[in-house]
Coordinates of C-alpha atoms in Angstrom, one line a residue:
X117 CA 82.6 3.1 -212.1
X118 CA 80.5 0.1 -212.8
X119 CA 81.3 -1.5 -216.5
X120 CA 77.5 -1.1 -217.3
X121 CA 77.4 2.3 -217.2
X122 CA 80.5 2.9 -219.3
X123 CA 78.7 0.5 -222.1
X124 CA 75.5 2.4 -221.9
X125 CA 77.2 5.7 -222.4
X126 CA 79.2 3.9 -225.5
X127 CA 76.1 2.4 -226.7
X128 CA 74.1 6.0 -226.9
X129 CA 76.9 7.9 -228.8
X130 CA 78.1 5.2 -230.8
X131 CA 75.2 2.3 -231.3
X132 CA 76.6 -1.1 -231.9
X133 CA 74.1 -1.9 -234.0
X134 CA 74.2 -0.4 -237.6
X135 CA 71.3 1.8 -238.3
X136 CA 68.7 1.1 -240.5
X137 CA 68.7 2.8 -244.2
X138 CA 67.2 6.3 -244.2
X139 CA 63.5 6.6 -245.4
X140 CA 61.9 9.8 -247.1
X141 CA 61.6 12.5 -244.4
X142 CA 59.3 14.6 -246.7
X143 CA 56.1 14.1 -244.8
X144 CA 52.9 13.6 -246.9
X145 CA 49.2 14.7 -245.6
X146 CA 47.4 12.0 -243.8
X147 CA 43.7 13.0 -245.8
X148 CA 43.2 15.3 -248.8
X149 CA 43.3 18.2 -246.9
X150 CA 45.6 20.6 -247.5
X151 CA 44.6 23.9 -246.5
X152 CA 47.5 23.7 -243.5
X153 CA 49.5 25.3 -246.7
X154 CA 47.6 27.6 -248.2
X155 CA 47.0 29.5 -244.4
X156 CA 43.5 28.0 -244.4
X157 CA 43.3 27.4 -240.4
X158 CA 39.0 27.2 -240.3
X159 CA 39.1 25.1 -243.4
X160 CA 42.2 22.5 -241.9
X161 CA 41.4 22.2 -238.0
X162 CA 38.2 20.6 -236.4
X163 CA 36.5 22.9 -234.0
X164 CA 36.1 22.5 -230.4
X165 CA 33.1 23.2 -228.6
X166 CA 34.1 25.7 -225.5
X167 CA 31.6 26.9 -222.9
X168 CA 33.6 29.8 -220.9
X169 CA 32.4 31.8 -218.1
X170 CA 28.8 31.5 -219.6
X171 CA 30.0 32.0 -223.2
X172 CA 29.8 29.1 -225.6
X173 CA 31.8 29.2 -228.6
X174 CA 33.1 27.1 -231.4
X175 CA 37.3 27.8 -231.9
X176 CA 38.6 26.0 -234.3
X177 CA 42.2 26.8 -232.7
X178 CA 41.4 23.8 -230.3
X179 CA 42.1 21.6 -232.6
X180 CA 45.9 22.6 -232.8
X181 CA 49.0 21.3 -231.6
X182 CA 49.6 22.8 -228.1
X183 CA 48.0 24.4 -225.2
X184 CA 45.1 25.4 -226.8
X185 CA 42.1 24.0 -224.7
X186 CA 40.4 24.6 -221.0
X187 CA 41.2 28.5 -220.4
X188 CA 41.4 30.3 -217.0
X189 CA 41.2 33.9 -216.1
X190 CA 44.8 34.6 -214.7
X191 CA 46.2 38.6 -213.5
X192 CA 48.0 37.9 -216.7
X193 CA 45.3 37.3 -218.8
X194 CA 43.6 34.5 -220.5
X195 CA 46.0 31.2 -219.3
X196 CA 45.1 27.5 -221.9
X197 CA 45.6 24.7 -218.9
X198 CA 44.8 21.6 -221.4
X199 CA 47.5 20.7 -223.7
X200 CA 46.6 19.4 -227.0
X201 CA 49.4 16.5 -228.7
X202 CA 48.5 16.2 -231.7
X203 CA 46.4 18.0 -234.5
X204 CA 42.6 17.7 -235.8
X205 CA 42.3 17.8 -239.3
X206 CA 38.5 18.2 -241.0
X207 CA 37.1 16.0 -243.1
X208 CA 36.6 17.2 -247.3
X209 CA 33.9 15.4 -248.3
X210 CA 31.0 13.2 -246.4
X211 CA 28.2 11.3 -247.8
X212 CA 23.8 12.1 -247.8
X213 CA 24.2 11.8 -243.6
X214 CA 26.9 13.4 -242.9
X215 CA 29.4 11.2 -242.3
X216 CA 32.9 11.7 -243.4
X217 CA 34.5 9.9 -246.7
X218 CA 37.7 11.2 -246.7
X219 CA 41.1 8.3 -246.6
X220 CA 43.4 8.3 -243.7
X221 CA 46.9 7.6 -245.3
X222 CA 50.3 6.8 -244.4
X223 CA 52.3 9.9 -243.5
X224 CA 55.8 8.1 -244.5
X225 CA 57.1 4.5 -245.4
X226 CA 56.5 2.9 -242.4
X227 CA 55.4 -0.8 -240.7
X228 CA 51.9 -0.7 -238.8
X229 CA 52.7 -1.8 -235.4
X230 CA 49.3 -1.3 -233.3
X231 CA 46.0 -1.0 -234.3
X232 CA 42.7 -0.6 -232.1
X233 CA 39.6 -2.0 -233.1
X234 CA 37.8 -1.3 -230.5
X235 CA 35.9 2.1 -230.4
X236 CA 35.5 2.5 -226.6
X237 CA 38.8 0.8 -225.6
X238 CA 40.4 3.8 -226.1
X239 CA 40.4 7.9 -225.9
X240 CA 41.4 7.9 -229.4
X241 CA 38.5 5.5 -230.7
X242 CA 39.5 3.3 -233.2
X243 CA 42.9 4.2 -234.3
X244 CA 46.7 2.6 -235.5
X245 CA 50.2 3.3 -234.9
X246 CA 52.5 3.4 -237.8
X247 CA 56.5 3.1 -237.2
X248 CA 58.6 4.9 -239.1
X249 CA 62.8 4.7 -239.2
X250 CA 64.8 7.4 -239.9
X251 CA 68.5 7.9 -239.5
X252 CA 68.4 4.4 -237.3
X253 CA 65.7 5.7 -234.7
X254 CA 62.1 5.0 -234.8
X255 CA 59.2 7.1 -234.8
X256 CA 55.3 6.9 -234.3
X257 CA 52.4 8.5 -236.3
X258 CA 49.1 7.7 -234.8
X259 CA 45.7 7.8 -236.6
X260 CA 42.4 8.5 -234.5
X261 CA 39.0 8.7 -234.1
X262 CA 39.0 6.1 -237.5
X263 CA 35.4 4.8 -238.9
X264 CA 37.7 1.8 -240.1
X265 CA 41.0 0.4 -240.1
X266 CA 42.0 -1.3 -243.8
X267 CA 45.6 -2.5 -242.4
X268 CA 46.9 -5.2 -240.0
X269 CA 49.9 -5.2 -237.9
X270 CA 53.1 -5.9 -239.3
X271 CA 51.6 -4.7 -242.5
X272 CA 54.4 -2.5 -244.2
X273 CA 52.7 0.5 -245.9
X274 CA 53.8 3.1 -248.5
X275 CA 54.0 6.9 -248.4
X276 CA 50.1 7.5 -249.3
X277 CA 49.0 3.9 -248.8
X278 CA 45.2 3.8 -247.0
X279 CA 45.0 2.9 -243.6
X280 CA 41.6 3.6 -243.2
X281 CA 38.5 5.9 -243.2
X282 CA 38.0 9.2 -241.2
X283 CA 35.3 9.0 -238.2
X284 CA 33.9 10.1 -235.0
X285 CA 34.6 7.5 -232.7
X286 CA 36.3 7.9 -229.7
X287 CA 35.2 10.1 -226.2
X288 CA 33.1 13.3 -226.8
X289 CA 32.8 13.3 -230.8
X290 CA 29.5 13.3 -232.7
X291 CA 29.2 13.4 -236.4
X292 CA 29.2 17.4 -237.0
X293 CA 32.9 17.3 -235.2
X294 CA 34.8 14.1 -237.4
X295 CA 38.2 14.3 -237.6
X296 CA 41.0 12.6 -237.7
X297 CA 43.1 13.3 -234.8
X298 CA 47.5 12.6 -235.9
X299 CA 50.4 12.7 -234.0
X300 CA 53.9 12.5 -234.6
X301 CA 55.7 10.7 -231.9
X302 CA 58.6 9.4 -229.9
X303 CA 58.9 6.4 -227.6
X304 CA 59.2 7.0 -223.9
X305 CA 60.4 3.1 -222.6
X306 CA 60.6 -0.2 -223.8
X307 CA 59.1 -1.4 -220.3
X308 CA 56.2 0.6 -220.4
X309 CA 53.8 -2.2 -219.5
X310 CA 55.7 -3.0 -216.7
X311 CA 55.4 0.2 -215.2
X312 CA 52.0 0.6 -216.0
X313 CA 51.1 -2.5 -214.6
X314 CA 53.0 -1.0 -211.1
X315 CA 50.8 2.2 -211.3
X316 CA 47.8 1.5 -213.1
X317 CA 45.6 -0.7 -211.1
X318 CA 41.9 -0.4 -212.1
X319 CA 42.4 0.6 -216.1
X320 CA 43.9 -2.9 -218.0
X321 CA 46.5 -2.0 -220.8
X322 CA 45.1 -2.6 -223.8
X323 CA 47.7 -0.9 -226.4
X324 CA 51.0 -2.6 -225.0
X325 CA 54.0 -0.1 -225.8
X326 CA 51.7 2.1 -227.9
X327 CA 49.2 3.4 -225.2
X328 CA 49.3 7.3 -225.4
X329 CA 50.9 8.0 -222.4
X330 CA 54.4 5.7 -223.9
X331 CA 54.6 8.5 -226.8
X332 CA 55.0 12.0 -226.6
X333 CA 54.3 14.2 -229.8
X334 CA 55.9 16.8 -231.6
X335 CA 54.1 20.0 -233.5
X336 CA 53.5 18.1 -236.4
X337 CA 51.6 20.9 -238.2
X338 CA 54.4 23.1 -237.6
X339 CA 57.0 20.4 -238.5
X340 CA 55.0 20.0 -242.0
X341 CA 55.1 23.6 -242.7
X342 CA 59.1 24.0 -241.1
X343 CA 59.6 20.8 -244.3
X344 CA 58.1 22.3 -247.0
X345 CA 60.2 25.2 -246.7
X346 CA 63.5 22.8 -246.0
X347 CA 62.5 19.8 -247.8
X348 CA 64.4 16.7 -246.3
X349 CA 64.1 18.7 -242.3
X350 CA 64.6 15.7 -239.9
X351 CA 62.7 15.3 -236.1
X352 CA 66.6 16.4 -234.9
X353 CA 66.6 19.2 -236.5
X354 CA 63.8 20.9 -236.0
X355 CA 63.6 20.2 -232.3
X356 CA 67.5 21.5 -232.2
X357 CA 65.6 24.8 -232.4
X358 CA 63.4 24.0 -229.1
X359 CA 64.4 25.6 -225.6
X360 CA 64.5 23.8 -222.3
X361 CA 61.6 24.4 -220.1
X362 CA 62.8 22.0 -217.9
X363 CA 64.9 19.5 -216.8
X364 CA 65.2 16.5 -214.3
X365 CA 68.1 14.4 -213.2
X366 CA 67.6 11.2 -213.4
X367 CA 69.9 7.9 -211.7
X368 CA 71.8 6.0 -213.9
X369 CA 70.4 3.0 -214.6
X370 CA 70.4 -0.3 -217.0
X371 CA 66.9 0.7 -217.7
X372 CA 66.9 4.0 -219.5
X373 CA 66.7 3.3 -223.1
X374 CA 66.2 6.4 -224.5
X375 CA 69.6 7.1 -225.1
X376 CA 70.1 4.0 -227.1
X377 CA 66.6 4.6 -229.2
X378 CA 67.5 8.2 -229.8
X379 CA 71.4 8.5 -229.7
X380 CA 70.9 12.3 -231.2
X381 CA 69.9 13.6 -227.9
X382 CA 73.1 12.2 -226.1
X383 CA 75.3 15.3 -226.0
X384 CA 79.3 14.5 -224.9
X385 CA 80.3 15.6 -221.7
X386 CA 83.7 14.5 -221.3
X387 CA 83.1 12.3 -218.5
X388 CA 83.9 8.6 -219.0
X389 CA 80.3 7.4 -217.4
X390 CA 77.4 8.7 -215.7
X391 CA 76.8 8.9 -212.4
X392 CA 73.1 10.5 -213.5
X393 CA 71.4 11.6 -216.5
X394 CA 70.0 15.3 -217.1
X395 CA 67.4 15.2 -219.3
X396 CA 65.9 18.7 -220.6
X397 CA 62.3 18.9 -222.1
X398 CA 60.5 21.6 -224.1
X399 CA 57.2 22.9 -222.5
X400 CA 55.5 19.9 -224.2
X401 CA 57.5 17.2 -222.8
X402 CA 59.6 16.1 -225.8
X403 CA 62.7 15.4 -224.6
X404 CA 65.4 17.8 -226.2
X405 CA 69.2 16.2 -224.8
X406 CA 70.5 13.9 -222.2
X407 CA 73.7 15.0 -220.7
X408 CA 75.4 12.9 -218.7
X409 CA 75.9 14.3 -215.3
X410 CA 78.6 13.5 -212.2
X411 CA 76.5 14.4 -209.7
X412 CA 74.8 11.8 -207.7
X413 CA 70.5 11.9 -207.8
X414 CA 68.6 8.9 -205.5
X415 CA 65.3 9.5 -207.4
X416 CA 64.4 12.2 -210.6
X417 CA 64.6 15.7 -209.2
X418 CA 63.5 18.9 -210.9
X419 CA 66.7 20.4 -211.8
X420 CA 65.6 23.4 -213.5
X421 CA 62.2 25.3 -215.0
X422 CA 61.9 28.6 -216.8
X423 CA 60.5 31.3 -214.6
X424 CA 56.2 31.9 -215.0
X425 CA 54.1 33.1 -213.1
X426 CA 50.9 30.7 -211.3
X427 CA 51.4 26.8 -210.6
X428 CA 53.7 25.0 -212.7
X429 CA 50.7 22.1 -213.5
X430 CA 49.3 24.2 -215.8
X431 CA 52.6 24.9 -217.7
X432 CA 54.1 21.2 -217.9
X433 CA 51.1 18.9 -218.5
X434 CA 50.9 19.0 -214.9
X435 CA 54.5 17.2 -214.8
X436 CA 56.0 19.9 -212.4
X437 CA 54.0 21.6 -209.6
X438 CA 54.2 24.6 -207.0
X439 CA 54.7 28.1 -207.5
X440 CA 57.5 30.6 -208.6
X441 CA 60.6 29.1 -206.9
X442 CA 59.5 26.0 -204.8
X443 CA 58.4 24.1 -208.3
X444 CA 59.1 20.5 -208.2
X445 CA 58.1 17.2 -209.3
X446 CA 54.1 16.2 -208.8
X447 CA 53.5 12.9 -207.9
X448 CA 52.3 12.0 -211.4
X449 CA 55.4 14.1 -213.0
X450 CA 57.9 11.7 -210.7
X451 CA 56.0 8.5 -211.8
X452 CA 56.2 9.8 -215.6
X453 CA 60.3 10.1 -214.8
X454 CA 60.3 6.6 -213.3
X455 CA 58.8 5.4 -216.3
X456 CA 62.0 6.4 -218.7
X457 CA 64.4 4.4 -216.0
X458 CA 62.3 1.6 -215.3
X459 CA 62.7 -1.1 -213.6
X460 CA 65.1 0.8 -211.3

C-alpha cells in the first residue's frame, strides 16, 4: 500500500496539526427577527411567488430550508423538485418606500473571508461569507441578497457584529419580497477553482473557493431550534442524527481533503489504508461519514440510495438519476464527486 495513503488516513483521524480553540456554538439570529422561536413561520420566512397548474399563490414555506420549491403532480401526490439551501428570513422594519432597514449580523465569532460587491455577479446579489472554527474545523455562514456590505475581508467580526443591510438584490427579487437569504455551510475542496475551471467554460469564477456550488448547507433553521433546546449542540452532532440517502465510492486519492477539514466524519474501519473512500450523504447532500473501504472503485460509483419511487433527480438535487433500481450517477452528480477528489 502506497505510504500516501496510510498518512492521509492518519491525518483524518488524528490531525497533525493542533486544532484551533473552540468558539461559542450557541448561534445568534442574523436580523432582529425572531419569530423562528415563538412558531411564527408567516412572520419569519419570505414568501415565494408560485404559479401551479394555473393557480398563483404566495407560500411562505418556500422560503425554508429544503425541498420546498417547483412542485409536480406525481401518482403519489404533490412531489417539491427544487431544493432550497438555505433559509429566507423577512425583514422587521423598512423605511417611507419600502425598502428594508433591518442589520444583517454575524451569526458566531468568525473571520469574513469573501464578500461580493457586485449585485449581478452573483445569484445571491450582493452577499459575504463569514468563517467560523469550531472544534478545529471550519464552517461558512453566507449572507444574501445584501443592500450593503459594512465589512472587508479578513475583517474578524463578533457574535452580533454588522455586516451589512438587508436588500433585494440578486435574480428574481423586487422590493415587496427582501430578505436575507443565510446558510450554514461546509467546504466541499480546497481545489475548487481548479475543477471549475475544467468544467465551467463560458461562466468566469468570480467567488474563488466560496462560489455556492464549493459549499453545501445544513437546516440551519432547524439547527437553531435543535440549540436552543441543547445549548452548546455542535454541526456533529446534530447531523449524527441524519440518515444516508446515499452513498458513492470514491478512489483514493492525494486530493480528497475532506477528511482532513472534517476529521469527525472519518469513522475507523480497521483497515490500515484505503483502497477507496465511501462517502454517505443525507438527501441534501451534506456529507454524513467517510469510511474507508478495501474495495477497488476506477471512478465515484453510486453505491447505495434509499428506495422512492419516480427519477432519482428530483430526490438528490439531481446528483443521482434513473428510476427504482437502475439509479446511478448523472453526468452533473459524477462531476460534483470529481470535485471532492480533485485533481485525480
Amino acid at each position: 500500500m502506497k505510504k500516501w495513503l496510510a498518512l492521509l488516513l492518519l491525518a483524518a483521524l488524528h490531525p497533525l496539526t493542533a486544532p484551533a480553540q473552540s468558539g461559542e456554538m450557541d448561534l445568534a439570529l442574523p436580523t432582529e427577527n425572531d419569530a423562528l422561536f415563538h412558531g411564527g413561520g408567516a412572520a419569519f420566512y419570505q414568501y415565494i411567488t408560485r404559479d401551479f397548474q394555473g393557480q398563483k399563490s404566495t407560500p411562505w414555506q418556500g422560503g425554508q430550508y429544503g425541498y420546498v420549491r417547483n412542485p409536480i403532480q406525481t401518482s403519489d401526490g404533490l412531489l417539491y423538485t427544487r431544493f432550497h439551501e438555505g433559509i429566507d428570513i423577512l425583514p422587521v422594519r423598512r423605511d417611507a418606500r419600502g425598502e428594508p432597514l433591518d442589520e444583517v449580523r454575524a451569526i458566531a465569532d468568525g473571520q469574513v473571508v469573501h464578500t461580493n460587491l457586485a449585485a449581478g455577479a452573483s445569484n445571491y446579489g450582493r452577499y459575504l461569507v463569514v468563517e467560523h472554527r469550531w472544534d478545529g474545523a471550519s464552517y461558512y455562514s453566507l449572507y444574501g441578497h445584501l443592500a450593503s456590505i459594512t465589512v472587508q475581508p479578513g475583517q474578524k467580526v463578533a457574535r452580533g457584529a454588522q455586516l451589512g443591510v438587508m436588500g433585494h438584490t440578486g435574480t428574481g427579487l423586487d422590493r415587496e419580497r427582501a430578505h436575507l437569504h443565510l446558510e450554514l455551510n461546509l467546504l466541499l475542496s480546497r481545489r475548487f477553482e481548479s475543477w471549475y475551471g475544467n468544467y465551467v467554460k463560458n461562466d468566469p469564477n468570480r467567488h474563488g473557493l466560496y462560489n455556492g456550488l464549493n459549499l453545501t448547507g445544513i437546516d440551519i433553521a432547524r439547527f437553531y431550534l435543535a440549540q436552543q433546546k441543547r445549548p452548546g449542540l455542535t454541526v456533529p452532532q446534530f447531523l449524527s442524527n441524519e440518515d444516508a440517502f446515499y452513498k458513492v465510492k470514491l478512489p483514493a486519492s492525494r486530493g480528497f481533503d475532506l477528511p482532513q477539514r472534517y476529521p469527525w466524519l472519518v469513522r475507523k474501519t480497521g483497515a490500515p489504508a484505503p483502497i477507496s473512500w465511501e462517502v454517505s450523504f443525507n438527501q441534501a447532500g451534506v456529507p454524513l461519514k467517510i469510511e474507508a473501504e478495501a474495495s477497488v472503485v476506477a471512478a465515484p460509483v453510486l453505491s447505495f440510495i434509499e428506495k422512492r419511487n419516480g427519477n432519482y433527480s428530483n430526490f438528490t438535487r439531481g446528483v443521482v438519476t434513473g428510476n427504482s433500481a437502475p439509479a446511478r450517477l448523472s453526468e452533473s452528480g459524477e462531476r460534483l464527486m470529481l470535485l471532492l477528489t480533485w485533481p485525480e
